[in-house]
Short mmCIF file of C-alpha atoms and ligand atoms in Angstrom, two decimals:
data_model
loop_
_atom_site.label_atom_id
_atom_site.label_comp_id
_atom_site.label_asym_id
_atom_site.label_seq_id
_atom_site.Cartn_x
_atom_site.Cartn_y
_atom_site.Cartn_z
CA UNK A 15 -27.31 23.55 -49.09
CA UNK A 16 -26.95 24.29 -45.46
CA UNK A 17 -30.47 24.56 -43.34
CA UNK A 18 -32.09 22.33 -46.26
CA UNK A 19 -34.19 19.50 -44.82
CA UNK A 20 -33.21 16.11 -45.53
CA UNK A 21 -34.82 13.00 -45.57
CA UNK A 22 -33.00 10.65 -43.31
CA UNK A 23 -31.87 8.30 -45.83
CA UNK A 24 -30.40 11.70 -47.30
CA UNK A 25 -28.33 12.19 -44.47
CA UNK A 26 -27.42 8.64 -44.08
CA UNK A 27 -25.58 9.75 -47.01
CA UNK A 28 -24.35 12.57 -46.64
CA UNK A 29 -22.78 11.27 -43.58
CA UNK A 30 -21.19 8.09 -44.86
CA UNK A 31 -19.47 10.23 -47.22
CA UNK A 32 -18.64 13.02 -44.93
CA UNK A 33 -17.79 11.45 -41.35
CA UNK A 34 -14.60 9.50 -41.69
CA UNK A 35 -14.81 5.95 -41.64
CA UNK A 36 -12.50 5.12 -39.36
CA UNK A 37 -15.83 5.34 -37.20
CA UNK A 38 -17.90 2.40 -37.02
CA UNK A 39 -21.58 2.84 -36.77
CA UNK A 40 -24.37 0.67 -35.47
CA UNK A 41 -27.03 2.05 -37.53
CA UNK A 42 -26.98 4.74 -39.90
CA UNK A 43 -30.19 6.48 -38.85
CA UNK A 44 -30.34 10.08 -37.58
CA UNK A 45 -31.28 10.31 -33.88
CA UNK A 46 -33.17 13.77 -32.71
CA UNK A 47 -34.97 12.44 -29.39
CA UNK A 48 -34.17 10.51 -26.26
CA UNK A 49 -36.26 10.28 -23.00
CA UNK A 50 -35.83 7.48 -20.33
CA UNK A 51 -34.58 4.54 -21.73
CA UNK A 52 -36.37 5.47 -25.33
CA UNK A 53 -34.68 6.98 -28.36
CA UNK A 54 -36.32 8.42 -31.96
CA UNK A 55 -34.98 8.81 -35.24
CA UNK A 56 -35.96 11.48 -37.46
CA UNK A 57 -38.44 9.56 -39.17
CA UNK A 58 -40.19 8.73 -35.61
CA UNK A 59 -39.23 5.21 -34.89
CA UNK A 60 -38.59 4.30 -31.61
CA UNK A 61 -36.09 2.63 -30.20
CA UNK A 62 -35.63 0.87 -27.04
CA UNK A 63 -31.95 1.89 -25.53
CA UNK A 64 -29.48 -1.07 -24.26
CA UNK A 65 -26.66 1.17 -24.78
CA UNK A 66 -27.01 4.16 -22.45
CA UNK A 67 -24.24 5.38 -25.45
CA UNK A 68 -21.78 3.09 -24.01
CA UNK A 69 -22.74 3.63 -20.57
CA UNK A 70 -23.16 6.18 -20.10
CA UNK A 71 -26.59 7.89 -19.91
CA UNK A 72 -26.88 5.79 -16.58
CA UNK A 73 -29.84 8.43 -15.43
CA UNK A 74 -32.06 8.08 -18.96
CA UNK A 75 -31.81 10.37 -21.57
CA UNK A 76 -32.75 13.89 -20.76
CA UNK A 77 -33.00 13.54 -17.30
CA UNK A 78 -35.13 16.54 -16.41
CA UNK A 79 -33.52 17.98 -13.07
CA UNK A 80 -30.06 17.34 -15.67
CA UNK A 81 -31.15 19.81 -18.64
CA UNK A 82 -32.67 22.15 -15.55
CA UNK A 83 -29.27 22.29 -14.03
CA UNK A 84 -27.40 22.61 -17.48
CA UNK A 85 -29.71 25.41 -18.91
CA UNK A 86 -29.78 27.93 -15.87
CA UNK A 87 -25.80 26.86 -15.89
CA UNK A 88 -25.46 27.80 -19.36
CA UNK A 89 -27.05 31.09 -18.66
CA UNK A 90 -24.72 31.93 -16.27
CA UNK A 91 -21.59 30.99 -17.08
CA UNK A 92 -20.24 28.29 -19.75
CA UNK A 93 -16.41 28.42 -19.53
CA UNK A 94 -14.12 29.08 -17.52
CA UNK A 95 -10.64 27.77 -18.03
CA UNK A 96 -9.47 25.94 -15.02
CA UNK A 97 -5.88 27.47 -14.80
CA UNK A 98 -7.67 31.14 -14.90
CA UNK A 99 -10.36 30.57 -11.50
CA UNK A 100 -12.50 27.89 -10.50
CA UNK A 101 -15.94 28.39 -11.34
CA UNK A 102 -18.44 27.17 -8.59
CA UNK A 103 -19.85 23.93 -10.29
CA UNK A 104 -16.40 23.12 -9.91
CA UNK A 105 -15.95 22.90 -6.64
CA UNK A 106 -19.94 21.82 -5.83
CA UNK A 107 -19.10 18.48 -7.97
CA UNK A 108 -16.08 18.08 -5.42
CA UNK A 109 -18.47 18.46 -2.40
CA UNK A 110 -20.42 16.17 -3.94
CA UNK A 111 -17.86 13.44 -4.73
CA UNK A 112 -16.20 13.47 -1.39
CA UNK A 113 -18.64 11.77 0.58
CA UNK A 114 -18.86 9.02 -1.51
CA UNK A 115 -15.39 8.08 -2.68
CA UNK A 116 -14.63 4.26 -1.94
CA UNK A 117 -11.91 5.40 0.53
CA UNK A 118 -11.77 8.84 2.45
CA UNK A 119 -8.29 8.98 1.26
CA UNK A 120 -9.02 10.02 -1.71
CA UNK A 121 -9.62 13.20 -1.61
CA UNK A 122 -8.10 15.47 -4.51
CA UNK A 123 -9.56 15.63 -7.35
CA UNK A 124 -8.52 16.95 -11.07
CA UNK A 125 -11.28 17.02 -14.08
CA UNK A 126 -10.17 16.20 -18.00
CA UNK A 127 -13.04 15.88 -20.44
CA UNK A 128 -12.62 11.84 -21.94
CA UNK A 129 -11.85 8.80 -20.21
CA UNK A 130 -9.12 8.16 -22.48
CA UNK A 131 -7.49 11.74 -21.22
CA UNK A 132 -7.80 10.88 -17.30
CA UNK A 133 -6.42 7.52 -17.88
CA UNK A 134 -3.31 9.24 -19.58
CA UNK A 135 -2.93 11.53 -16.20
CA UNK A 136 -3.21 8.98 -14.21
CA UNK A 137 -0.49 7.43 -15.44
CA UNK A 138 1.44 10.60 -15.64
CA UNK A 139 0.74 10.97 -11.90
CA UNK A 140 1.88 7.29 -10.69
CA UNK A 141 5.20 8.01 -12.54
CA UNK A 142 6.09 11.27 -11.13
CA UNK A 143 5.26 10.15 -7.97
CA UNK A 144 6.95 6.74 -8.05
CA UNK A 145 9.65 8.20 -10.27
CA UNK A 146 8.95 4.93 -12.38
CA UNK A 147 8.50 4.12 -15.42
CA UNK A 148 6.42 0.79 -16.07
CA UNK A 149 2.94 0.15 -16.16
CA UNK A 150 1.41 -3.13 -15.68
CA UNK A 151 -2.20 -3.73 -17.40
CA UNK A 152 -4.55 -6.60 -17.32
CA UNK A 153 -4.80 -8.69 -20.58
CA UNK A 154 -8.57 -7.61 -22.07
CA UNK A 155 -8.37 -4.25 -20.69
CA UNK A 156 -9.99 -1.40 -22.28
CA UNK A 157 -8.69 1.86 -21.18
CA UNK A 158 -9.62 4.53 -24.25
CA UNK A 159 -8.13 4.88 -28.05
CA UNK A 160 -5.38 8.04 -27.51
CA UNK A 161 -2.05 6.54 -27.97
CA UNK A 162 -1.44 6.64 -24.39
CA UNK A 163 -4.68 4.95 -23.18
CA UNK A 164 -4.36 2.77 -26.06
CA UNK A 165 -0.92 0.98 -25.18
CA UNK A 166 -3.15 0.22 -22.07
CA UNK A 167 -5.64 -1.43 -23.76
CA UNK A 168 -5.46 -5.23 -24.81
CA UNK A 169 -9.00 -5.88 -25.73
CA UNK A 170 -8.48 -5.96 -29.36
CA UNK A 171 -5.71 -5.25 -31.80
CA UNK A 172 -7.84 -2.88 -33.70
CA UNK A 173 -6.90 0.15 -31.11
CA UNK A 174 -3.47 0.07 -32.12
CA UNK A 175 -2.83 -1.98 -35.65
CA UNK A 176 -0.84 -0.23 -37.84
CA UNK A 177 -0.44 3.29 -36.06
CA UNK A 178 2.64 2.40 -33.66
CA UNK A 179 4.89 2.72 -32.01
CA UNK A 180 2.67 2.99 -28.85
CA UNK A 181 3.83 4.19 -25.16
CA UNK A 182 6.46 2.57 -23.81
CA UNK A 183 6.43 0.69 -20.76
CA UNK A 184 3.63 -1.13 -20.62
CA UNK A 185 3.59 -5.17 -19.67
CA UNK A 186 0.70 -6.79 -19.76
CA UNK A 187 -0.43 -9.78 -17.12
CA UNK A 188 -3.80 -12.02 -17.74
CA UNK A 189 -6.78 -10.93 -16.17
CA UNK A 190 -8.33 -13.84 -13.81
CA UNK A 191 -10.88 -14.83 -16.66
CA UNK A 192 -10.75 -18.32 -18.15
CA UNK A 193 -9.67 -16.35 -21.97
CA UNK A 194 -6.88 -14.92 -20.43
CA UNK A 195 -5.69 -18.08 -19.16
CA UNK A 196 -6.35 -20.58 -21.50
CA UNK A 197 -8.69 -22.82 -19.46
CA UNK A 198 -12.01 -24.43 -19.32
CA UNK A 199 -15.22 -21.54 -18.59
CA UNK A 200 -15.98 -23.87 -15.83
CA UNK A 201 -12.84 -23.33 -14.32
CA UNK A 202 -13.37 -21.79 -10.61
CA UNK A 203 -13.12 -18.26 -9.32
CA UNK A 204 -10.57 -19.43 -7.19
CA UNK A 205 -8.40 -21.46 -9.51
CA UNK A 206 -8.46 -18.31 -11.89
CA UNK A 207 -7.19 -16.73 -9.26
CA UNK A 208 -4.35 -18.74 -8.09
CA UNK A 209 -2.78 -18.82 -11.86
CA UNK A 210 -3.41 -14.71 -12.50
CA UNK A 211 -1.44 -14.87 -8.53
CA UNK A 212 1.15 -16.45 -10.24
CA UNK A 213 1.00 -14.90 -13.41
CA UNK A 214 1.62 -11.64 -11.86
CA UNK A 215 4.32 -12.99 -9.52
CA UNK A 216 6.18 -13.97 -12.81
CA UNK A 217 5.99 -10.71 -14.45
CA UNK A 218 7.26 -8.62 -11.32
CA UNK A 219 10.62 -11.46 -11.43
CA UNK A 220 10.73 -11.70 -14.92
CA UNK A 221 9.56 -8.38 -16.99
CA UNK A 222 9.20 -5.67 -14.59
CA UNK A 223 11.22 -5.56 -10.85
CA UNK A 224 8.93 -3.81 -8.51
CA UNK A 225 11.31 -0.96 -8.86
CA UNK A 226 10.91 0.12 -12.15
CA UNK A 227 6.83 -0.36 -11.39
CA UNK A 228 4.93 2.81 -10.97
CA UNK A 229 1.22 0.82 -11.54
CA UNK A 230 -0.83 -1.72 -11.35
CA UNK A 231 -4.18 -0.83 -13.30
CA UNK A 232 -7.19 -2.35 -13.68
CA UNK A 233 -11.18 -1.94 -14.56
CA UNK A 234 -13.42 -4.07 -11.75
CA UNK A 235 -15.36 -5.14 -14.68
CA UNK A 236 -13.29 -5.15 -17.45
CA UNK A 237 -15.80 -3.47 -20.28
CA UNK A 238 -14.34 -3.71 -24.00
CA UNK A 239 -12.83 -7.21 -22.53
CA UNK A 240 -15.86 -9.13 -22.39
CA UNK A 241 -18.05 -7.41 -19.18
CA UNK A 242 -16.43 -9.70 -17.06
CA UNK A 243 -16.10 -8.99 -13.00
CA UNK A 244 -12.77 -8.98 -11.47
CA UNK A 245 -13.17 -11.28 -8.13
CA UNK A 246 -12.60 -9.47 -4.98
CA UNK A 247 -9.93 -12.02 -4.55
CA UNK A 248 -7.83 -10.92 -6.86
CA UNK A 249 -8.18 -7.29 -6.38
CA UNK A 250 -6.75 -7.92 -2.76
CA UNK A 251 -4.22 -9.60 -3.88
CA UNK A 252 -3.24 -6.43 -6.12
CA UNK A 253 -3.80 -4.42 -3.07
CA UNK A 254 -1.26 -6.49 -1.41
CA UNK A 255 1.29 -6.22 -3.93
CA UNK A 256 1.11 -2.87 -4.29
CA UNK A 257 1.62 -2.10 -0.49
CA UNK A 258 4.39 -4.55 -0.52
CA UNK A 259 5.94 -3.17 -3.70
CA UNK A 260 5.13 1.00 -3.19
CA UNK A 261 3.23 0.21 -6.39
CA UNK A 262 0.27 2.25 -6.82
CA UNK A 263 -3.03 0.52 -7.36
CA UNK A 264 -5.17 2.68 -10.64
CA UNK A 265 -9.33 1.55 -10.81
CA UNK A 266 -10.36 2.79 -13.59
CA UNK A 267 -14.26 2.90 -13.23
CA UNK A 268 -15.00 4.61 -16.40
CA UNK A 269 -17.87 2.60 -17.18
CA UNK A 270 -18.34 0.89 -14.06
CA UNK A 271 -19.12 3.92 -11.79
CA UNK A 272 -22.24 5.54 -10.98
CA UNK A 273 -24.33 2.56 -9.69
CA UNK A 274 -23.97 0.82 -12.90
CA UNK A 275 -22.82 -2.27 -11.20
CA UNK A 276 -25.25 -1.54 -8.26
CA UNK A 277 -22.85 0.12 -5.73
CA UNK A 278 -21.68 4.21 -6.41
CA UNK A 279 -18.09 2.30 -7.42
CA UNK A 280 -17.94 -1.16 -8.52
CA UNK A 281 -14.32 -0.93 -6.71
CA UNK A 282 -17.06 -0.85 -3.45
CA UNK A 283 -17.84 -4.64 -4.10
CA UNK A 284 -14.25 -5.44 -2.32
CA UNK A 285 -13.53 -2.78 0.15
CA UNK A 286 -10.37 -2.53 -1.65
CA UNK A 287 -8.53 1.15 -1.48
CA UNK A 288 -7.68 2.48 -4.89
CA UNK A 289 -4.54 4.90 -4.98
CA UNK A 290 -5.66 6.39 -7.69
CA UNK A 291 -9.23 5.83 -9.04
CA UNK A 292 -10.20 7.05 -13.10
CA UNK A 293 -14.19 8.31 -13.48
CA UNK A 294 -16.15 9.31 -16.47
CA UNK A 295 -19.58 8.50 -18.42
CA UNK A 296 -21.97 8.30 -15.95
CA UNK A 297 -20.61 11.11 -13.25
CA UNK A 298 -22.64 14.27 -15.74
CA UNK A 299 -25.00 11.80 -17.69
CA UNK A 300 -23.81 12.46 -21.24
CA UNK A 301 -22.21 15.73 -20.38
CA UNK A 302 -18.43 15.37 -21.26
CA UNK A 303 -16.23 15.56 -18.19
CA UNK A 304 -14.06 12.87 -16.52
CA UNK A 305 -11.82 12.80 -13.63
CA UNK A 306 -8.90 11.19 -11.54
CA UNK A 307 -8.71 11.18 -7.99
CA UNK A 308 -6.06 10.16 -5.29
CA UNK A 309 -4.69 11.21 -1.80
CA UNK A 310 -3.17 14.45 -1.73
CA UNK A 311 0.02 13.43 -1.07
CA UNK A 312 -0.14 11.20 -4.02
CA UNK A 313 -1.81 13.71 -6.42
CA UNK A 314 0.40 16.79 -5.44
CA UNK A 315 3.44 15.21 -6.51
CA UNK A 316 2.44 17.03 -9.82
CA UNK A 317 4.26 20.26 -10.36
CA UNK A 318 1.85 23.40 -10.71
CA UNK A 319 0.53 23.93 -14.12
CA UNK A 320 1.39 20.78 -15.51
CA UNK A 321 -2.08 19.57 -15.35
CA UNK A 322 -4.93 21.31 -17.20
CA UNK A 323 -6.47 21.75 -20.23
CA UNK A 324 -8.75 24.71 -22.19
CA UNK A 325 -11.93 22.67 -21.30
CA UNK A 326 -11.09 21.03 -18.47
CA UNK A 327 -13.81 21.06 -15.90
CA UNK A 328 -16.21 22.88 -17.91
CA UNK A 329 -18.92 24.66 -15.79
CA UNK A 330 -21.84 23.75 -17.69
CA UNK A 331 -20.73 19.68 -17.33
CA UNK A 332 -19.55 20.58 -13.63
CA UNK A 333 -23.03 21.38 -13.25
CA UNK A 334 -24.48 18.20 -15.07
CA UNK A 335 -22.44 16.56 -12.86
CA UNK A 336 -23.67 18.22 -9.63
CA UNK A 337 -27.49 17.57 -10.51
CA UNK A 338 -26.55 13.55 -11.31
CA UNK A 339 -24.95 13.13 -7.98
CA UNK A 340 -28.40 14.92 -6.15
CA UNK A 341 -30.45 12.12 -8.07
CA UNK A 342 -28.26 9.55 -7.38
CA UNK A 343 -28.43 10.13 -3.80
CA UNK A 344 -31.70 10.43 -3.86
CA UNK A 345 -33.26 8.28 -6.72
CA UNK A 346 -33.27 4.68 -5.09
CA UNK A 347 -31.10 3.77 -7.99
CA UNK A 348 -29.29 1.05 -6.64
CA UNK A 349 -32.84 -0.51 -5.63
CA UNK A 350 -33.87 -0.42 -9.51
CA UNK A 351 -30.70 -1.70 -10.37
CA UNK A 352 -31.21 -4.79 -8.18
CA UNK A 353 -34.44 -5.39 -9.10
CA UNK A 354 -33.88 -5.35 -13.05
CA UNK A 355 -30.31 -6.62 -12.83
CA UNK A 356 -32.64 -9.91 -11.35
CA UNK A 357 -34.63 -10.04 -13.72
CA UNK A 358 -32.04 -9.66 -16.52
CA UNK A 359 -29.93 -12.56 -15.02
CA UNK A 360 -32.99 -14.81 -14.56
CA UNK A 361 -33.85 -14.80 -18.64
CA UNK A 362 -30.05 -15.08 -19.21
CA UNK A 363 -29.62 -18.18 -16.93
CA UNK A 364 -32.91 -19.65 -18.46
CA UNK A 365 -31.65 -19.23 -22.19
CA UNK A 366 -28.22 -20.56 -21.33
CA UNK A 367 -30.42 -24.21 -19.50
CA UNK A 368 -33.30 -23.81 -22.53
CA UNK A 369 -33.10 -27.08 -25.22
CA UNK A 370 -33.74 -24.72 -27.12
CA UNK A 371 -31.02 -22.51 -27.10
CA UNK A 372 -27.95 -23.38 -24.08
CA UNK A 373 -25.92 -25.38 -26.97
CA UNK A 374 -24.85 -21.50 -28.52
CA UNK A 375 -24.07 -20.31 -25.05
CA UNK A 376 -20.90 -20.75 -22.90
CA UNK A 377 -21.06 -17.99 -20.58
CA UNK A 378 -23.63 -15.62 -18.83
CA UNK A 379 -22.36 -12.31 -16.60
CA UNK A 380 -23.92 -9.91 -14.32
CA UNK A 381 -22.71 -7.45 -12.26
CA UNK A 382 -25.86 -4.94 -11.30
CA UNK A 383 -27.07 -3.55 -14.62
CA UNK A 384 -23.32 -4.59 -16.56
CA UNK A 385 -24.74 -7.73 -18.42
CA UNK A 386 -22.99 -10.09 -20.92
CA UNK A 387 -24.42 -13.57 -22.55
CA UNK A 388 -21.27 -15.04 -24.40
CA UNK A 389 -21.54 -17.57 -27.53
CA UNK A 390 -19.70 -20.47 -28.80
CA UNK A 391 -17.63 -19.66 -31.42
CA UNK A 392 -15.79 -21.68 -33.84
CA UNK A 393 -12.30 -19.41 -33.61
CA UNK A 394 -12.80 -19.48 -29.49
CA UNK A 395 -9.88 -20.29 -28.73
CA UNK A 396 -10.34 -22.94 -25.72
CA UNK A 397 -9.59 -25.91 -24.57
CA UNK A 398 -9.19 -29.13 -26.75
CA UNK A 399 -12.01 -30.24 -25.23
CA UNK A 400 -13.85 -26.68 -25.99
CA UNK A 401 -12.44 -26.58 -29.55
CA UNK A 402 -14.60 -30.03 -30.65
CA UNK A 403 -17.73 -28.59 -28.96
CA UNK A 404 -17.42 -25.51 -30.88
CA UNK A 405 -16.82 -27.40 -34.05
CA UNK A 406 -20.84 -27.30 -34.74
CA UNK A 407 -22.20 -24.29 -33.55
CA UNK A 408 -23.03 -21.42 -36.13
CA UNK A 409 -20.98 -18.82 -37.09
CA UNK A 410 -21.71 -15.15 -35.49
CA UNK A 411 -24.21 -16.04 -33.41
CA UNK A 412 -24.05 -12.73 -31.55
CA UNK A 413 -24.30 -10.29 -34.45
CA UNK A 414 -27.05 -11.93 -35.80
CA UNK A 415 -29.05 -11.95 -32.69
CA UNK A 416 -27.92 -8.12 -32.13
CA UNK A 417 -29.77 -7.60 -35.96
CA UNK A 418 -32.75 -9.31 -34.61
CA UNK A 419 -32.85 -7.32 -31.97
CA UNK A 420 -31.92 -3.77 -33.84
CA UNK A 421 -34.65 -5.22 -36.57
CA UNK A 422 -37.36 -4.83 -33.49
CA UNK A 423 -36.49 -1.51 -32.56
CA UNK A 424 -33.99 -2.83 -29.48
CA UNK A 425 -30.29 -0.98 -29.48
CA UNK A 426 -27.80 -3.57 -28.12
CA UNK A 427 -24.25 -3.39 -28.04
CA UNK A 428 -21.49 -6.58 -28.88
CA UNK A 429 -18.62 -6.24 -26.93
CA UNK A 430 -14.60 -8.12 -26.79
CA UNK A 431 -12.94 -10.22 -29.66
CA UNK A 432 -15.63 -13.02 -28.28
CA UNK A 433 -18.72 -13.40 -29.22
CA UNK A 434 -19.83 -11.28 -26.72
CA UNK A 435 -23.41 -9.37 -26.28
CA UNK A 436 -23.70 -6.48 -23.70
CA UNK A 437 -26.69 -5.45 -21.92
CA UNK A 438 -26.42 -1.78 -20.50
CA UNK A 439 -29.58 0.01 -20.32
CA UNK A 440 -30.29 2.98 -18.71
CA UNK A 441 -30.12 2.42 -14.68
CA UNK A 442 -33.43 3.85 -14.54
CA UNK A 443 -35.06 1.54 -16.74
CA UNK A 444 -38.36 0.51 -16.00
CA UNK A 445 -39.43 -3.41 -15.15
CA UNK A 446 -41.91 -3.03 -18.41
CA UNK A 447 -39.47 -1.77 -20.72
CA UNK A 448 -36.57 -5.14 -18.91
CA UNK A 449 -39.30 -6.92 -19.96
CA UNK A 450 -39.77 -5.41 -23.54
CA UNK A 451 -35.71 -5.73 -23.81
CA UNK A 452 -35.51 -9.64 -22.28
CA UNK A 453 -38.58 -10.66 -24.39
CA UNK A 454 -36.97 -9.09 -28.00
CA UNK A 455 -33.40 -10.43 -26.89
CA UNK A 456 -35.01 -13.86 -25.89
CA UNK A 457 -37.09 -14.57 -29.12
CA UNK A 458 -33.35 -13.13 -31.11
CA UNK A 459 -31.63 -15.90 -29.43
CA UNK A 460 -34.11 -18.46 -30.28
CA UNK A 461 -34.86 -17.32 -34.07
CA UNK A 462 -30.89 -17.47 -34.82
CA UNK A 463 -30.99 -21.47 -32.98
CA UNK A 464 -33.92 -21.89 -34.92
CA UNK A 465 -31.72 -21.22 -38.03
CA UNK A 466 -28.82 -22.42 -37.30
C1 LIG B 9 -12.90 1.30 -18.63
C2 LIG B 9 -12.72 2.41 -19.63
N1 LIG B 9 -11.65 3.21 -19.54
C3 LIG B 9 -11.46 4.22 -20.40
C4 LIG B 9 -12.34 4.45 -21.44
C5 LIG B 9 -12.09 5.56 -22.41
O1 LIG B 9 -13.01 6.59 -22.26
P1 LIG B 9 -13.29 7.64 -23.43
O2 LIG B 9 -13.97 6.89 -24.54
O3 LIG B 9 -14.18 8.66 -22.79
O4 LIG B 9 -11.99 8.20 -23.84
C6 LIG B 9 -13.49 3.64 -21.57
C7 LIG B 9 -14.45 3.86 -22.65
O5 LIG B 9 -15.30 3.06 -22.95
C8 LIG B 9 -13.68 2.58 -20.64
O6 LIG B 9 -14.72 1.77 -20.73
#
């Protein structure tokens, strides 16, 4: 009966029955508070947050200058359509943003309410303006789950198995990580380089002629693929070929914007000039509202009223959005990110050089407070030399160290086809709770060698 009170295995339920299950779940408990980098379930137990909900509660949950903002907002005014007026959280988000775009050519703005939606206008945008029609994405990429974002996306089959045929136009070239390409994980920066180079080099001769190629795009740390940095290398080499092309150049910092790899943009780690550039999660702090933005002369191509949308730009996100960007310009976040982002890497390095543990681990990443440790698996598909060394290690090492950790009262994300754990915690996060987090994940890691 509506309004009844349920016990939370009663809703865990009601919920598996009711909420289609074409949505995976982590846990099935019933979440009702979240403060800092701490969440509770309805039955009171705490959990430490690794997730930020997939990046994106990059300020802590609740932030308290956030639900000031969104209450007086929502007292004021909560909707009004973009293609009717702007509303003035609007256009204070845009004063906001301005200053601290990665380029000051980009400088026009439109707002769409999911990743997934901005990536699909961004796209839209690079054709019209090009006038054409291909799309070239990184193998790995994650760019959302709508059928246009999801042709994009080559991090798993999952996104589009069995529901095709997806957008046309897309060509996929490997991403300079040693997956993509088939080689050792000792392989260096600049010899994954020099093969994506020539990767690329092939598919502009051999699947797509610069002229039929509106975009090149491409997350700075691809996410769903594995948290793996893109070297500045090879971003200016895709800067390159897009000036020498008229290609444009899409960053999609979805989940790597906001400080989360330590800079406002991770794009900001190169210097290199987006033409268009894709923003979500962490602009509002859990308040749904994304964004693209390019040059005007780029962005205006569009003709009037074919972008928009009935939410689009809500006020009461605009407004979220305005009060993240004060406390991100003033809430020495990028300091805290450096500081825990050092001590993350230093128990990450240690586990992959322990006795105790390095033979499970192949890989360690960190960029800021986007972490990943990845296992040995026996279906990794490596080298020869690779495939024998994996031949012993234990199946699934990553989702059983993820239940250790959940079993503690630690949220903590897998991530890619790889055996893959995330780290993204709030960037706020405090160097007791890192240490809470590092400690649970550490004795995880050593309880599933233990086992073997
Ligand atoms: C890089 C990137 N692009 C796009 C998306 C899609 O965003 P949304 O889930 O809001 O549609 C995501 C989501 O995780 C992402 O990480």
């Amino acid at each position: 009966m509506p309004g009844k009170i349920h016990t939370e295995a009663e809703w865990a339920e009601f919920g598996k029955e009711h909420v289609t299950h074409g949505l995976g779940r982590l846990r099935d408990h019933v979440m009702v508070k979240g403060r800092g980098a701490e969440l509770w379930t309805s039955e009171e137990k705490r959990f430490l947050d690794f997730t930020s909900g997939i990046g994106v509660v990059n300020l802590g949950h609740c932030h308290p200058a956030i639900t000031a903002a969104v209450t007086q907002q929502a007292d004021s005014l909560v909707h009004m359509q973009c293609s009717i007026a702007f509303s003035a959280p609007y256009l204070q988000l845009i004063e906001h943003l301005l200053p601290v775009m990665p380029h000051p050519s980009l400088d026009s703005f439109f707002f769409w309410n999911s990743g997934s939606e901005a990536v699909e206008a961004a796209v839209k945008v690079a054709r019209k303006y090009t006038g054409r029609q291909n799309i070239i994405t990184m193998q790995g990429s994650y760019h959302g789950r709508t059928y246009g974002s999801a042709a994009l996306t080559k991090s798993k089959t999952i996104y589009s198995q069995n529901t095709g045929p997806m957008m046309s136009g897309v060509i996929t070239t490997p991403f300079p990580y040693w997956h993509s390409l088939g080689v050792s994980p000792s392989t260096s920066e600049e010899e994954l380089c020099r093969m994506a180079f020539h990767q690329l080099d092939l598919v502009l001769k051999q699947q797509t002629a610069p002229s039929d190629t509106a975009a090149i795009i491409i997350e700075p740390v691809q996410g769903e693929g594995g948290y793996v940095p893109c070297p500045p290398k090879f971003l200016h080499y895709l800067r390159e070929v897009c000036d020498k092309h008229s290609i444009l150049l899409i960053i999609d910092e979805v989940q790597t914007g906001f400080y989360r790899t330590g800079k406002y943009f991770a794009i900001q780690h190169s210097g290199v000039r987006p033409d268009l550039m894709i923003f979500a999660k962490g602009i509002a702090n859990g308040f749904p509202i994304s964004g693209i933005v390019g040059s005007k002369k780029v962005m205006n191509c569009m003709p009037v009223g074919s972008m928009g949308g009935t939410y689009a730009g809500n006020p009461v996100c605009c407004a979220a959005g305005v009060a993240a960007q004060e406390v991100y310009k003033t809430g020495h976040i990028a300091e805290n990110v450096a500081e825990r982002s050092a001590e993350m890497r230093s128990v990450l390095e240690s586990l992959a050089k322990s006795s105790k543990t390095s033979h499970l681990i192949i890989d360690t990443r960190i960029l800021g407070l986007m972490g990943a440790i990845e296992f040995r698996s026996p279906s990794s598909p490596l080298t020869m030399e690779g495939i024998s060394q994996n031949q012993n290690v234990p199946k699934d090492i990553g989702k059983r160290v993820q239940k250790c950790c959940l079993d503690k009262g630690m949220l903590i994300l897998t991530t890619s086809c790889f055996d893959t754990i995330r780290f993204i915690p709030p960037l706020i996060i405090s160097e007791k709770e890192m240490e809470e987090g590092m400690s649970i994940f550490r004795d995880a890691v050593e309880t599933v060698a233990k086992e073997g």
